[in-house]
Amino acid sequence: MSIFQTVIIAIIEGLTEFLPISSTGHMIIASSFLGIQKDDFTKLFEIAIQLGAILSVLVFYRKKFFPLNRWNFYFKLIIAVIPALLLGYLFSDKIDKLLESPLTVSITMLLGGFVLLFIDKLFKTPAAVETEEKISIAKAFTIGIWQCLAMIPGTSRSAASIIGGMQQKLTRSVAAEFSFFLAVPTMAAATGYKLLKAFKQQPELLKNKENLLALGLGNLIAFFVALLAIKFFIGFLQKHGFRLFGWYRIIVGSVLLVLVLSGYLQ
């Protein structure tokens, strides 16, 4: 990967990781447009730069995550991440194959857009859970199950877990914040697994100086961009809801579907 390609993919990761528009989907499409070859390192890179996004959550919500003796908070995150860990372990190879499919991304982007258009009306009754402390263990686990939908590229981990939160009677802002919190163990596990696998099976990927530079630069950029994205999203969501993101997904998904079917994107 060139420096330019590294910067673009990292910016996309930081911007889209916590918005309900699918970071993985955007990176797949951007890689196709930029002509980035899907080799072992680029696949690792697109997962590993999530570390920067994870760190942005820890910094932005440092009062939630620290001190470390908030046992109830951490226990809920552990319970919520179990479904994704289990399914991710069982279907890792199939998920990797889906990650290479622009057609899958275009369809799920489009369908997810229609869901977001009507999500506010679907859950228009007053929500009962107005703070993270009121989220029960059962609700946390159910949200974790919803999050598993994001294993289909283009679905969006953020969108799946936020919708799951609203289905469990969380307010929009609390559902979004819990989605951010849940991203930390989920993305840390996925990134750690990929890095450990690469270290054991392809150690040369992590010994190459150019690869290490790309990983360092990518994580740094993703961190700062994600900080801005989190701050923007919470404020926007409280005022305007999900409709804009729904229309965005429909437009982008439709354009991508046309490009895929016409053979422009492979």
C-alpha positions as YAML, in Angstrom:
chain: A
units: angstrom
residues:
- id: 1
  name: MET
  ca: [0.00, 0.00, 0.00]
- id: 2
  name: SER
  ca: [1.18, 3.51, -0.79]
- id: 3
  name: ILE
  ca: [1.13, 6.33, 1.78]
- id: 4
  name: PHE
  ca: [-1.77, 7.92, -0.09]
- id: 5
  name: GLN
  ca: [-3.80, 4.69, -0.02]
- id: 6
  name: THR
  ca: [-3.00, 4.22, 3.67]
- id: 7
  name: VAL
  ca: [-4.21, 7.72, 4.55]
- id: 8
  name: ILE
  ca: [-7.46, 7.40, 2.56]
- id: 9
  name: ILE
  ca: [-8.41, 4.02, 4.03]
- id: 10
  name: ALA
  ca: [-7.57, 5.23, 7.57]
- id: 11
  name: ILE
  ca: [-9.73, 8.34, 7.15]
- id: 12
  name: ILE
  ca: [-12.61, 6.19, 5.92]
- id: 13
  name: GLU
  ca: [-12.21, 3.84, 8.90]
- id: 14
  name: GLY
  ca: [-12.22, 6.73, 11.37]
- id: 15
  name: LEU
  ca: [-15.21, 8.46, 9.75]
- id: 16
  name: THR
  ca: [-17.41, 5.43, 9.27]
- id: 17
  name: GLU
  ca: [-16.62, 3.03, 12.12]
- id: 18
  name: PHE
  ca: [-19.14, 4.57, 14.52]
- id: 19
  name: LEU
  ca: [-21.67, 5.85, 12.00]
- id: 20
  name: PRO
  ca: [-24.46, 3.47, 10.86]
- id: 21
  name: ILE
  ca: [-23.13, 3.31, 7.29]
- id: 22
  name: SER
  ca: [-20.64, 0.39, 7.44]
- id: 23
  name: SER
  ca: [-16.91, 1.03, 7.74]
- id: 24
  name: THR
  ca: [-16.06, -2.36, 6.24]
- id: 25
  name: GLY
  ca: [-18.30, -1.71, 3.25]
- id: 26
  name: HIS
  ca: [-16.74, 1.67, 2.59]
- id: 27
  name: MET
  ca: [-13.21, 0.28, 2.85]
- id: 28
  name: ILE
  ca: [-14.02, -2.55, 0.44]
- id: 29
  name: ILE
  ca: [-15.39, -0.10, -2.11]
- id: 30
  name: ALA
  ca: [-12.58, 2.43, -1.59]
- id: 31
  name: SER
  ca: [-10.01, -0.33, -2.05]
- id: 32
  name: SER
  ca: [-11.63, -1.28, -5.35]
- id: 33
  name: PHE
  ca: [-11.59, 2.32, -6.61]
- id: 34
  name: LEU
  ca: [-8.00, 2.88, -5.44]
- id: 35
  name: GLY
  ca: [-6.82, -0.34, -7.05]
- id: 36
  name: ILE
  ca: [-5.55, -1.79, -3.78]
- id: 37
  name: GLN
  ca: [-4.73, -5.46, -4.21]
- id: 38
  name: LYS
  ca: [-6.45, -7.78, -1.75]
- id: 39
  name: ASP
  ca: [-3.30, -9.44, -0.47]
- id: 40
  name: ASP
  ca: [-2.71, -10.76, 3.04]
- id: 41
  name: PHE
  ca: [-1.37, -7.48, 4.38]
- id: 42
  name: THR
  ca: [-4.19, -5.26, 3.10]
- id: 43
  name: LYS
  ca: [-6.74, -7.63, 4.65]
- id: 44
  name: LEU
  ca: [-4.84, -7.42, 7.93]
- id: 45
  name: PHE
  ca: [-4.50, -3.63, 7.65]
- id: 46
  name: GLU
  ca: [-8.25, -3.04, 7.27]
- id: 47
  name: ILE
  ca: [-8.84, -4.91, 10.54]
- id: 48
  name: ALA
  ca: [-5.79, -3.74, 12.49]
- id: 49
  name: ILE
  ca: [-6.47, 0.00, 12.08]
- id: 50
  name: GLN
  ca: [-9.54, -0.54, 14.22]
- id: 51
  name: LEU
  ca: [-7.14, -0.22, 17.16]
- id: 52
  name: GLY
  ca: [-7.01, 3.52, 16.55]
- id: 53
  name: ALA
  ca: [-10.81, 3.72, 16.57]
- id: 54
  name: ILE
  ca: [-10.93, 1.65, 19.78]
- id: 55
  name: LEU
  ca: [-8.53, 4.06, 21.47]
- id: 56
  name: SER
  ca: [-10.70, 7.01, 20.45]
- id: 57
  name: VAL
  ca: [-13.65, 5.50, 22.37]
- id: 58
  name: LEU
  ca: [-11.48, 4.93, 25.44]
- id: 59
  name: VAL
  ca: [-10.31, 8.55, 25.33]
- id: 60
  name: PHE
  ca: [-13.71, 10.09, 24.58]
- id: 61
  name: TYR
  ca: [-15.46, 8.03, 27.28]
- id: 62
  name: ARG
  ca: [-12.54, 7.76, 29.69]
- id: 63
  name: LYS
  ca: [-14.79, 8.51, 32.67]
- id: 64
  name: LYS
  ca: [-16.88, 5.45, 31.78]
- id: 65
  name: PHE
  ca: [-13.98, 3.07, 31.26]
- id: 66
  name: PHE
  ca: [-11.77, 4.30, 34.10]
- id: 67
  name: PRO
  ca: [-11.28, 3.47, 36.91]
- id: 68
  name: LEU
  ca: [-11.23, -0.24, 36.09]
- id: 69
  name: ASN
  ca: [-13.30, -1.29, 39.11]
- id: 70
  name: ARG
  ca: [-16.65, -0.56, 37.44]
- id: 71
  name: TRP
  ca: [-17.45, -4.27, 37.48]
- id: 72
  name: ASN
  ca: [-21.09, -4.04, 36.43]
- id: 73
  name: PHE
  ca: [-20.22, -1.94, 33.38]
- id: 74
  name: TYR
  ca: [-17.48, -4.30, 32.24]
- id: 75
  name: PHE
  ca: [-19.54, -7.40, 32.95]
- id: 76
  name: LYS
  ca: [-22.31, -6.14, 30.66]
- id: 77
  name: LEU
  ca: [-19.78, -5.59, 27.87]
- id: 78
  name: ILE
  ca: [-18.35, -9.09, 28.36]
- id: 79
  name: ILE
  ca: [-21.82, -10.65, 28.19]
- id: 80
  name: ALA
  ca: [-22.76, -8.56, 25.13]
- id: 81
  name: VAL
  ca: [-19.64, -9.50, 23.16]
- id: 82
  name: ILE
  ca: [-20.02, -13.28, 23.64]
- id: 83
  name: PRO
  ca: [-22.34, -13.86, 20.60]
- id: 84
  name: ALA
  ca: [-19.96, -12.07, 18.24]
- id: 85
  name: LEU
  ca: [-16.93, -13.91, 19.61]
- id: 86
  name: LEU
  ca: [-18.62, -17.28, 19.22]
- id: 87
  name: LEU
  ca: [-19.97, -16.72, 15.71]
- id: 88
  name: GLY
  ca: [-16.78, -14.98, 14.60]
- id: 89
  name: TYR
  ca: [-14.72, -17.98, 15.69]
- id: 90
  name: LEU
  ca: [-17.05, -20.51, 14.05]
- id: 91
  name: PHE
  ca: [-17.47, -18.70, 10.74]
- id: 92
  name: SER
  ca: [-14.20, -16.79, 10.38]
- id: 93
  name: ASP
  ca: [-13.34, -18.21, 6.94]
- id: 94
  name: LYS
  ca: [-16.80, -17.58, 5.48]
- id: 95
  name: ILE
  ca: [-16.77, -14.02, 6.83]
- id: 96
  name: ASP
  ca: [-13.37, -13.41, 5.19]
- id: 97
  name: LYS
  ca: [-14.81, -14.48, 1.83]
- id: 98
  name: LEU
  ca: [-17.78, -12.14, 2.22]
- id: 99
  name: LEU
  ca: [-15.38, -9.28, 2.96]
- id: 100
  name: GLU
  ca: [-14.17, -9.47, -0.64]
- id: 101
  name: SER
  ca: [-17.62, -9.03, -2.21]
- id: 102
  name: PRO
  ca: [-18.71, -5.55, -3.44]
- id: 103
  name: LEU
  ca: [-22.05, -7.12, -4.47]
- id: 104
  name: THR
  ca: [-22.77, -8.16, -0.88]
- id: 105
  name: VAL
  ca: [-21.86, -4.66, 0.33]
- id: 106
  name: SER
  ca: [-24.08, -2.88, -2.22]
- id: 107
  name: ILE
  ca: [-27.14, -5.01, -1.37]
- id: 108
  name: THR
  ca: [-26.76, -4.72, 2.41]
- id: 109
  name: MET
  ca: [-26.05, -0.97, 2.15]
- id: 110
  name: LEU
  ca: [-29.28, -0.55, 0.19]
- id: 111
  name: LEU
  ca: [-31.44, -2.70, 2.47]
- id: 112
  name: GLY
  ca: [-29.96, -1.15, 5.60]
- id: 113
  name: GLY
  ca: [-30.82, 2.29, 4.26]
- id: 114
  name: PHE
  ca: [-34.53, 1.46, 4.07]
- id: 115
  name: VAL
  ca: [-34.40, 0.15, 7.65]
- id: 116
  name: LEU
  ca: [-32.87, 3.41, 8.91]
- id: 117
  name: LEU
  ca: [-35.52, 5.47, 7.12]
- id: 118
  name: PHE
  ca: [-38.24, 3.96, 9.29]
- id: 119
  name: ILE
  ca: [-36.36, 3.08, 12.47]
- id: 120
  name: ASP
  ca: [-37.41, 6.24, 14.33]
- id: 121
  name: LYS
  ca: [-41.09, 5.61, 13.57]
- id: 122
  name: LEU
  ca: [-40.79, 1.94, 14.49]
- id: 123
  name: PHE
  ca: [-39.49, 2.83, 17.96]
- id: 124
  name: LYS
  ca: [-41.42, 6.07, 18.47]
- id: 125
  name: THR
  ca: [-42.81, 5.09, 21.89]
- id: 126
  name: PRO
  ca: [-40.90, 6.71, 24.79]
- id: 127
  name: ALA
  ca: [-37.82, 4.69, 25.70]
- id: 128
  name: ALA
  ca: [-37.52, 3.37, 29.24]
- id: 129
  name: VAL
  ca: [-33.72, 3.12, 29.44]
- id: 130
  name: GLU
  ca: [-32.25, 6.62, 29.60]
- id: 131
  name: THR
  ca: [-28.81, 5.84, 31.05]
- id: 132
  name: GLU
  ca: [-26.20, 3.11, 30.60]
- id: 133
  name: GLU
  ca: [-26.60, 2.10, 34.26]
- id: 134
  name: LYS
  ca: [-30.20, 1.02, 33.59]
- id: 135
  name: ILE
  ca: [-29.20, -1.46, 30.87]
- id: 136
  name: SER
  ca: [-29.76, -4.94, 32.29]
- id: 137
  name: ILE
  ca: [-27.56, -7.97, 31.64]
- id: 138
  name: ALA
  ca: [-30.33, -9.52, 29.51]
- id: 139
  name: LYS
  ca: [-30.67, -6.37, 27.40]
- id: 140
  name: ALA
  ca: [-26.89, -6.19, 26.93]
- id: 141
  name: PHE
  ca: [-26.81, -9.81, 25.72]
- id: 142
  name: THR
  ca: [-29.69, -9.20, 23.29]
- id: 143
  name: ILE
  ca: [-27.91, -6.17, 21.85]
- id: 144
  name: GLY
  ca: [-24.87, -8.38, 21.42]
- id: 145
  name: ILE
  ca: [-26.96, -10.79, 19.36]
- id: 146
  name: TRP
  ca: [-28.14, -7.94, 17.15]
- id: 147
  name: GLN
  ca: [-24.54, -6.87, 16.67]
- id: 148
  name: CYS
  ca: [-23.81, -10.22, 14.96]
- id: 149
  name: LEU
  ca: [-25.76, -9.03, 11.91]
- id: 150
  name: ALA
  ca: [-22.72, -6.86, 11.16]
- id: 151
  name: MET
  ca: [-20.75, -9.94, 10.17]
- id: 152
  name: ILE
  ca: [-22.42, -9.45, 6.79]
- id: 153
  name: PRO
  ca: [-20.30, -6.71, 5.12]
- id: 154
  name: GLY
  ca: [-22.21, -3.50, 4.51]
- id: 155
  name: THR
  ca: [-24.62, -4.05, 7.41]
- id: 156
  name: SER
  ca: [-22.70, -1.83, 9.88]
- id: 157
  name: ARG
  ca: [-21.82, -2.96, 13.39]
- id: 158
  name: SER
  ca: [-22.90, 0.43, 14.69]
- id: 159
  name: ALA
  ca: [-26.31, 0.29, 12.96]
- id: 160
  name: ALA
  ca: [-27.01, -3.28, 14.07]
- id: 161
  name: SER
  ca: [-26.17, -2.66, 17.72]
- id: 162
  name: ILE
  ca: [-27.97, 0.71, 17.86]
- id: 163
  name: ILE
  ca: [-31.13, -0.81, 16.37]
- id: 164
  name: GLY
  ca: [-30.78, -3.64, 18.86]
- id: 165
  name: GLY
  ca: [-30.51, -1.11, 21.65]
- id: 166
  name: MET
  ca: [-33.61, 0.77, 20.54]
- id: 167
  name: GLN
  ca: [-35.49, -2.54, 20.25]
- id: 168
  name: GLN
  ca: [-34.54, -3.06, 23.91]
- id: 169
  name: LYS
  ca: [-36.10, 0.32, 24.82]
- id: 170
  name: LEU
  ca: [-32.87, 2.36, 25.00]
- id: 171
  name: THR
  ca: [-33.05, 5.98, 23.90]
- id: 172
  name: ARG
  ca: [-31.27, 6.84, 20.63]
- id: 173
  name: SER
  ca: [-28.32, 8.46, 22.38]
- id: 174
  name: VAL
  ca: [-27.94, 5.70, 25.00]
- id: 175
  name: ALA
  ca: [-28.19, 3.04, 22.28]
- id: 176
  name: ALA
  ca: [-25.49, 4.83, 20.28]
- id: 177
  name: GLU
  ca: [-23.20, 5.21, 23.29]
- id: 178
  name: PHE
  ca: [-23.59, 1.55, 24.29]
- id: 179
  name: SER
  ca: [-22.77, 0.65, 20.69]
- id: 180
  name: PHE
  ca: [-19.52, 2.61, 21.08]
- id: 181
  name: PHE
  ca: [-18.75, 0.88, 24.38]
- id: 182
  name: LEU
  ca: [-19.46, -2.55, 22.87]
- id: 183
  name: ALA
  ca: [-17.16, -1.74, 19.95]
- id: 184
  name: VAL
  ca: [-14.14, -1.83, 22.28]
- id: 185
  name: PRO
  ca: [-14.18, -5.55, 23.25]
- id: 186
  name: THR
  ca: [-15.64, -6.59, 19.88]
- id: 187
  name: MET
  ca: [-13.06, -4.81, 17.74]
- id: 188
  name: ALA
  ca: [-10.22, -5.54, 20.15]
- id: 189
  name: ALA
  ca: [-11.00, -9.26, 19.94]
- id: 190
  name: ALA
  ca: [-11.22, -9.23, 16.13]
- id: 191
  name: THR
  ca: [-8.03, -7.20, 15.76]
- id: 192
  name: GLY
  ca: [-6.13, -9.22, 18.36]
- id: 193
  name: TYR
  ca: [-7.17, -12.49, 16.68]
- id: 194
  name: LYS
  ca: [-6.03, -11.30, 13.24]
- id: 195
  name: LEU
  ca: [-2.71, -9.97, 14.55]
- id: 196
  name: LEU
  ca: [-2.01, -13.14, 16.53]
- id: 197
  name: LYS
  ca: [-2.89, -15.29, 13.52]
- id: 198
  name: ALA
  ca: [-0.58, -13.22, 11.31]
- id: 199
  name: PHE
  ca: [2.22, -13.38, 13.90]
- id: 200
  name: LYS
  ca: [1.99, -17.19, 14.02]
- id: 201
  name: GLN
  ca: [1.36, -17.97, 10.37]
- id: 202
  name: GLN
  ca: [2.89, -15.03, 8.47]
- id: 203
  name: PRO
  ca: [5.35, -13.26, 10.78]
- id: 204
  name: GLU
  ca: [7.00, -11.58, 7.79]
- id: 205
  name: LEU
  ca: [3.94, -9.32, 7.47]
- id: 206
  name: LEU
  ca: [4.70, -7.76, 10.85]
- id: 207
  name: LYS
  ca: [8.45, -7.57, 10.33]
- id: 208
  name: ASN
  ca: [8.27, -5.54, 7.13]
- id: 209
  name: LYS
  ca: [9.14, -1.88, 7.87]
- id: 210
  name: GLU
  ca: [6.75, -0.52, 5.24]
- id: 211
  name: ASN
  ca: [3.90, -2.58, 6.68]
- id: 212
  name: LEU
  ca: [4.65, -1.38, 10.21]
- id: 213
  name: LEU
  ca: [4.74, 2.23, 8.99]
- id: 214
  name: ALA
  ca: [1.37, 1.79, 7.29]
- id: 215
  name: LEU
  ca: [-0.14, 0.26, 10.44]
- id: 216
  name: GLY
  ca: [1.22, 3.01, 12.67]
- id: 217
  name: LEU
  ca: [0.12, 5.84, 10.36]
- id: 218
  name: GLY
  ca: [-3.26, 4.23, 9.73]
- id: 219
  name: ASN
  ca: [-4.05, 3.82, 13.42]
- id: 220
  name: LEU
  ca: [-2.96, 7.37, 14.22]
- id: 221
  name: ILE
  ca: [-5.20, 8.87, 11.55]
- id: 222
  name: ALA
  ca: [-8.13, 6.58, 12.42]
- id: 223
  name: PHE
  ca: [-7.85, 7.65, 16.08]
- id: 224
  name: PHE
  ca: [-8.14, 11.40, 15.48]
- id: 225
  name: VAL
  ca: [-10.81, 11.12, 12.78]
- id: 226
  name: ALA
  ca: [-12.91, 8.72, 14.92]
- id: 227
  name: LEU
  ca: [-12.79, 11.17, 17.85]
- id: 228
  name: LEU
  ca: [-14.41, 13.82, 15.66]
- id: 229
  name: ALA
  ca: [-16.92, 11.35, 14.22]
- id: 230
  name: ILE
  ca: [-18.11, 10.22, 17.67]
- id: 231
  name: LYS
  ca: [-18.65, 13.79, 18.85]
- id: 232
  name: PHE
  ca: [-20.54, 14.68, 15.66]
- id: 233
  name: PHE
  ca: [-22.73, 11.57, 15.64]
- id: 234
  name: ILE
  ca: [-24.07, 11.85, 19.19]
- id: 235
  name: GLY
  ca: [-25.07, 15.49, 18.69]
- id: 236
  name: PHE
  ca: [-26.59, 14.86, 15.27]
- id: 237
  name: LEU
  ca: [-28.52, 11.79, 16.39]
- id: 238
  name: GLN
  ca: [-30.17, 13.57, 19.31]
- id: 239
  name: LYS
  ca: [-31.48, 16.31, 17.00]
- id: 240
  name: HIS
  ca: [-32.17, 14.60, 13.68]
- id: 241
  name: GLY
  ca: [-32.38, 10.82, 14.05]
- id: 242
  name: PHE
  ca: [-31.39, 8.30, 11.37]
- id: 243
  name: ARG
  ca: [-33.15, 9.45, 8.16]
- id: 244
  name: LEU
  ca: [-30.14, 11.19, 6.63]
- id: 245
  name: PHE
  ca: [-28.02, 8.08, 7.11]
- id: 246
  name: GLY
  ca: [-30.81, 6.00, 5.60]
- id: 247
  name: TRP
  ca: [-30.94, 8.12, 2.43]
- id: 248
  name: TYR
  ca: [-27.15, 8.10, 2.23]
- id: 249
  name: ARG
  ca: [-27.06, 4.31, 2.34]
- id: 250
  name: ILE
  ca: [-29.80, 4.00, -0.29]
- id: 251
  name: ILE
  ca: [-28.02, 6.37, -2.69]
- id: 252
  name: VAL
  ca: [-24.59, 4.82, -2.20]
- id: 253
  name: GLY
  ca: [-25.96, 1.27, -2.26]
- id: 254
  name: SER
  ca: [-27.86, 1.94, -5.50]
- id: 255
  name: VAL
  ca: [-24.82, 3.47, -7.22]
- id: 256
  name: LEU
  ca: [-22.61, 0.61, -6.11]
- id: 257
  name: LEU
  ca: [-25.12, -2.00, -7.27]
- id: 258
  name: VAL
  ca: [-25.17, -0.42, -10.73]
- id: 259
  name: LEU
  ca: [-21.36, -0.35, -10.84]
- id: 260
  name: VAL
  ca: [-21.12, -3.99, -9.75]
- id: 261
  name: LEU
  ca: [-23.76, -5.23, -12.20]
- id: 262
  name: SER
  ca: [-22.13, -3.27, -15.03]
- id: 263
  name: GLY
  ca: [-18.82, -4.94, -14.29]
- id: 264
  name: TYR
  ca: [-17.01, -1.75, -13.21]
- id: 265
  name: LEU
  ca: [-16.47, -3.05, -9.70]
- id: 266
  name: GLN
  ca: [-15.31, -6.62, -9.23]
...
